[in-house]
Amino acid sequence: MTYDTTYYAHGEPAERWERARMFFDAKDYTAAARVLDGLVAEVPEQTGPRLLLARAYYHSAQLRRAEAELRVLVERDPVEHYARLLLGRTLERQGRAAEAESHLRIAAALAGEFDAAYARV
C-alpha cells in the first residue's frame, strides 16, 4: 500500500512538529510517526523530534524502529534518562530482558530511583 505523504511533509518544521504532537496526543501514533520521520531526517540533531518518533514507534508496536531511534539518542547523549528507560522497555517488549536490564538500571540511577530492585550484581 502506498501512502500520499504530501500532508505529512507539508509546512515548516515548527508546523510539522505541532502536527505530529497533535497526532500523538490523539493516540494516532502511526500518523505522528509519518510526520516525524521526515522531520527527523530534516533536523537529525534535535532530540525532541527523534524522541517523540521513538515513542510513536513504541506505541504503534514498531519496536525495531523505536530501538533504532533510541540507540541514536543514547549514543549521542548517554545520560538521556527517558531514552534509556524507553530503550529498556522496548527491548523488554521484544523479549530481550537481559539486554534491557542494563538500560533500565542506568535510567533508574539517572532518575535518582536506584534501589535494591536494581542493585543486582
PDB file of C-alpha atoms in Angstrom:
ATOM      1  CA  MET A   1       0.000   0.000   0.000  1.00  0.00           C
ATOM      2  CA  THR A   2       1.356   3.422  -0.942  1.00  0.00           C
ATOM      3  CA  TYR A   3       0.507   6.496   1.083  1.00  0.00           C
ATOM      4  CA  ASP A   4       0.292  10.056  -0.121  1.00  0.00           C
ATOM      5  CA  THR A   5       2.810  11.737   2.149  1.00  0.00           C
ATOM      6  CA  THR A   6       2.125  15.298   0.980  1.00  0.00           C
ATOM      7  CA  TYR A   7       0.085  16.144   4.076  1.00  0.00           C
ATOM      8  CA  TYR A   8       2.663  14.722   6.454  1.00  0.00           C
ATOM      9  CA  ALA A   9       5.530  16.666   4.866  1.00  0.00           C
ATOM     10  CA  HIS A  10       3.629  19.945   4.355  1.00  0.00           C
ATOM     11  CA  GLY A  11       4.718  23.095   6.156  1.00  0.00           C
ATOM     12  CA  GLU A  12       7.664  24.451   8.053  1.00  0.00           C
ATOM     13  CA  PRO A  13       9.408  22.285  10.666  1.00  0.00           C
ATOM     14  CA  ALA A  14       7.595  24.031  13.551  1.00  0.00           C
ATOM     15  CA  GLU A  15       4.217  23.368  11.904  1.00  0.00           C
ATOM     16  CA  ARG A  16       5.072  19.715  11.337  1.00  0.00           C
ATOM     17  CA  TRP A  17       6.246  19.412  14.958  1.00  0.00           C
ATOM     18  CA  GLU A  18       2.876  20.719  16.177  1.00  0.00           C
ATOM     19  CA  ARG A  19       1.003  18.444  13.748  1.00  0.00           C
ATOM     20  CA  ALA A  20       2.988  15.429  14.989  1.00  0.00           C
ATOM     21  CA  ARG A  21       2.262  16.328  18.612  1.00  0.00           C
ATOM     22  CA  MET A  22      -1.461  16.627  17.832  1.00  0.00           C
ATOM     23  CA  PHE A  23      -1.465  13.180  16.217  1.00  0.00           C
ATOM     24  CA  PHE A  24       0.493  11.769  19.157  1.00  0.00           C
ATOM     25  CA  ASP A  25      -1.815  13.358  21.728  1.00  0.00           C
ATOM     26  CA  ALA A  26      -4.787  11.901  19.815  1.00  0.00           C
ATOM     27  CA  LYS A  27      -3.090   8.481  20.056  1.00  0.00           C
ATOM     28  CA  ASP A  28      -2.698   8.265  16.275  1.00  0.00           C
ATOM     29  CA  TYR A  29       0.880   7.078  16.646  1.00  0.00           C
ATOM     30  CA  THR A  30       1.259   5.878  13.061  1.00  0.00           C
ATOM     31  CA  ALA A  31       0.333   9.302  11.662  1.00  0.00           C
ATOM     32  CA  ALA A  32       2.613  11.000  14.184  1.00  0.00           C
ATOM     33  CA  ALA A  33       5.469   8.750  13.046  1.00  0.00           C
ATOM     34  CA  ARG A  34       4.830   9.638   9.393  1.00  0.00           C
ATOM     35  CA  VAL A  35       5.182  13.339  10.175  1.00  0.00           C
ATOM     36  CA  LEU A  36       8.156  12.863  12.478  1.00  0.00           C
ATOM     37  CA  ASP A  37      10.074  10.596  10.123  1.00  0.00           C
ATOM     38  CA  GLY A  38      10.547  13.433   7.632  1.00  0.00           C
ATOM     39  CA  LEU A  39      11.151  15.980  10.376  1.00  0.00           C
ATOM     40  CA  VAL A  40      13.896  13.871  11.965  1.00  0.00           C
ATOM     41  CA  ALA A  41      15.534  13.447   8.555  1.00  0.00           C
ATOM     42  CA  GLU A  42      15.500  17.223   8.170  1.00  0.00           C
ATOM     43  CA  VAL A  43      16.741  18.083  11.678  1.00  0.00           C
ATOM     44  CA  PRO A  44      18.590  14.943  12.857  1.00  0.00           C
ATOM     45  CA  GLU A  45      20.485  16.803  15.576  1.00  0.00           C
ATOM     46  CA  GLN A  46      17.329  17.701  17.524  1.00  0.00           C
ATOM     47  CA  THR A  47      16.451  15.375  20.383  1.00  0.00           C
ATOM     48  CA  GLY A  48      12.753  16.251  20.752  1.00  0.00           C
ATOM     49  CA  PRO A  49      11.507  15.071  17.359  1.00  0.00           C
ATOM     50  CA  ARG A  50      13.617  11.908  17.451  1.00  0.00           C
ATOM     51  CA  LEU A  51      12.419  11.018  20.957  1.00  0.00           C
ATOM     52  CA  LEU A  52       8.782  11.595  20.008  1.00  0.00           C
ATOM     53  CA  LEU A  53       9.345   9.480  16.881  1.00  0.00           C
ATOM     54  CA  ALA A  54      10.721   6.673  19.036  1.00  0.00           C
ATOM     55  CA  ARG A  55       7.711   6.957  21.338  1.00  0.00           C
ATOM     56  CA  ALA A  56       5.321   6.870  18.362  1.00  0.00           C
ATOM     57  CA  TYR A  57       7.067   3.770  17.050  1.00  0.00           C
ATOM     58  CA  TYR A  58       6.917   2.166  20.505  1.00  0.00           C
ATOM     59  CA  HIS A  59       3.204   2.838  20.923  1.00  0.00           C
ATOM     60  CA  SER A  60       2.418   1.588  17.415  1.00  0.00           C
ATOM     61  CA  ALA A  61       4.425  -1.621  18.067  1.00  0.00           C
ATOM     62  CA  GLN A  62       7.140  -0.758  15.553  1.00  0.00           C
ATOM     63  CA  LEU A  63       9.697  -1.899  18.084  1.00  0.00           C
ATOM     64  CA  ARG A  64      12.727  -2.335  15.825  1.00  0.00           C
ATOM     65  CA  ARG A  65      12.288   1.207  14.548  1.00  0.00           C
ATOM     66  CA  ALA A  66      11.836   2.522  18.092  1.00  0.00           C
ATOM     67  CA  GLU A  67      15.000   0.722  19.143  1.00  0.00           C
ATOM     68  CA  ALA A  68      16.996   2.216  16.261  1.00  0.00           C
ATOM     69  CA  GLU A  69      15.936   5.782  17.116  1.00  0.00           C
ATOM     70  CA  LEU A  70      16.569   5.263  20.827  1.00  0.00           C
ATOM     71  CA  ARG A  71      20.035   3.858  20.207  1.00  0.00           C
ATOM     72  CA  VAL A  72      20.912   7.015  18.258  1.00  0.00           C
ATOM     73  CA  LEU A  73      19.744   9.128  21.198  1.00  0.00           C
ATOM     74  CA  VAL A  74      21.581   7.082  23.828  1.00  0.00           C
ATOM     75  CA  GLU A  75      24.762   7.075  21.758  1.00  0.00           C
ATOM     76  CA  ARG A  76      24.559  10.835  21.345  1.00  0.00           C
ATOM     77  CA  ASP A  77      23.607  11.525  24.981  1.00  0.00           C
ATOM     78  CA  PRO A  78      24.320   8.585  27.318  1.00  0.00           C
ATOM     79  CA  VAL A  79      22.633  10.327  30.267  1.00  0.00           C
ATOM     80  CA  GLU A  80      19.316  10.944  28.478  1.00  0.00           C
ATOM     81  CA  HIS A  81      17.151   9.308  31.164  1.00  0.00           C
ATOM     82  CA  TYR A  82      13.920   8.858  29.236  1.00  0.00           C
ATOM     83  CA  ALA A  83      15.640   7.473  26.132  1.00  0.00           C
ATOM     84  CA  ARG A  84      17.373   4.892  28.342  1.00  0.00           C
ATOM     85  CA  LEU A  85      14.117   3.971  30.048  1.00  0.00           C
ATOM     86  CA  LEU A  86      12.216   3.632  26.778  1.00  0.00           C
ATOM     87  CA  LEU A  87      15.051   1.646  25.200  1.00  0.00           C
ATOM     88  CA  GLY A  88      14.877  -0.774  28.126  1.00  0.00           C
ATOM     89  CA  ARG A  89      11.095  -1.082  27.798  1.00  0.00           C
ATOM     90  CA  THR A  90      11.390  -1.551  24.034  1.00  0.00           C
ATOM     91  CA  LEU A  91      13.911  -4.343  24.478  1.00  0.00           C
ATOM     92  CA  GLU A  92      11.668  -5.972  27.097  1.00  0.00           C
ATOM     93  CA  ARG A  93       8.718  -5.941  24.690  1.00  0.00           C
ATOM     94  CA  GLN A  94      10.922  -7.711  22.165  1.00  0.00           C
ATOM     95  CA  GLY A  95      11.674 -10.460  24.690  1.00  0.00           C
ATOM     96  CA  ARG A  96      15.234  -9.243  25.300  1.00  0.00           C
ATOM     97  CA  ALA A  97      15.044  -8.794  29.083  1.00  0.00           C
ATOM     98  CA  ALA A  98      18.713  -9.463  29.756  1.00  0.00           C
ATOM     99  CA  GLU A  99      19.737  -6.732  27.308  1.00  0.00           C
ATOM    100  CA  ALA A 100      17.089  -4.369  28.690  1.00  0.00           C
ATOM    101  CA  GLU A 101      18.224  -4.687  32.288  1.00  0.00           C
ATOM    102  CA  SER A 102      21.339  -2.527  31.998  1.00  0.00           C
ATOM    103  CA  HIS A 103      19.406   0.290  30.310  1.00  0.00           C
ATOM    104  CA  LEU A 104      16.687   0.153  32.955  1.00  0.00           C
ATOM    105  CA  ARG A 105      19.249   0.228  35.790  1.00  0.00           C
ATOM    106  CA  ILE A 106      21.024   3.225  34.246  1.00  0.00           C
ATOM    107  CA  ALA A 107      17.683   5.010  33.731  1.00  0.00           C
ATOM    108  CA  ALA A 108      16.732   4.378  37.365  1.00  0.00           C
ATOM    109  CA  ALA A 109      20.083   5.668  38.601  1.00  0.00           C
ATOM    110  CA  LEU A 110      19.834   8.790  36.437  1.00  0.00           C
ATOM    111  CA  ALA A 111      16.341   9.434  37.788  1.00  0.00           C
ATOM    112  CA  GLY A 112      17.527   9.013  41.377  1.00  0.00           C
ATOM    113  CA  GLU A 113      15.414   5.894  41.775  1.00  0.00           C
ATOM    114  CA  PHE A 114      18.250   3.449  42.245  1.00  0.00           C
ATOM    115  CA  ASP A 115      17.114   0.942  44.843  1.00  0.00           C
ATOM    116  CA  ALA A 116      17.596  -2.673  45.837  1.00  0.00           C
ATOM    117  CA  ALA A 117      15.472  -3.866  42.907  1.00  0.00           C
ATOM    118  CA  TYR A 118      18.121  -2.583  40.514  1.00  0.00           C
ATOM    119  CA  ALA A 119      21.138  -3.371  42.685  1.00  0.00           C
ATOM    120  CA  ARG A 120      21.676  -6.907  41.324  1.00  0.00           C
ATOM    121  CA  VAL A 121      25.322  -7.666  40.830  1.00  0.00           C
TER     122      VAL A 121
END
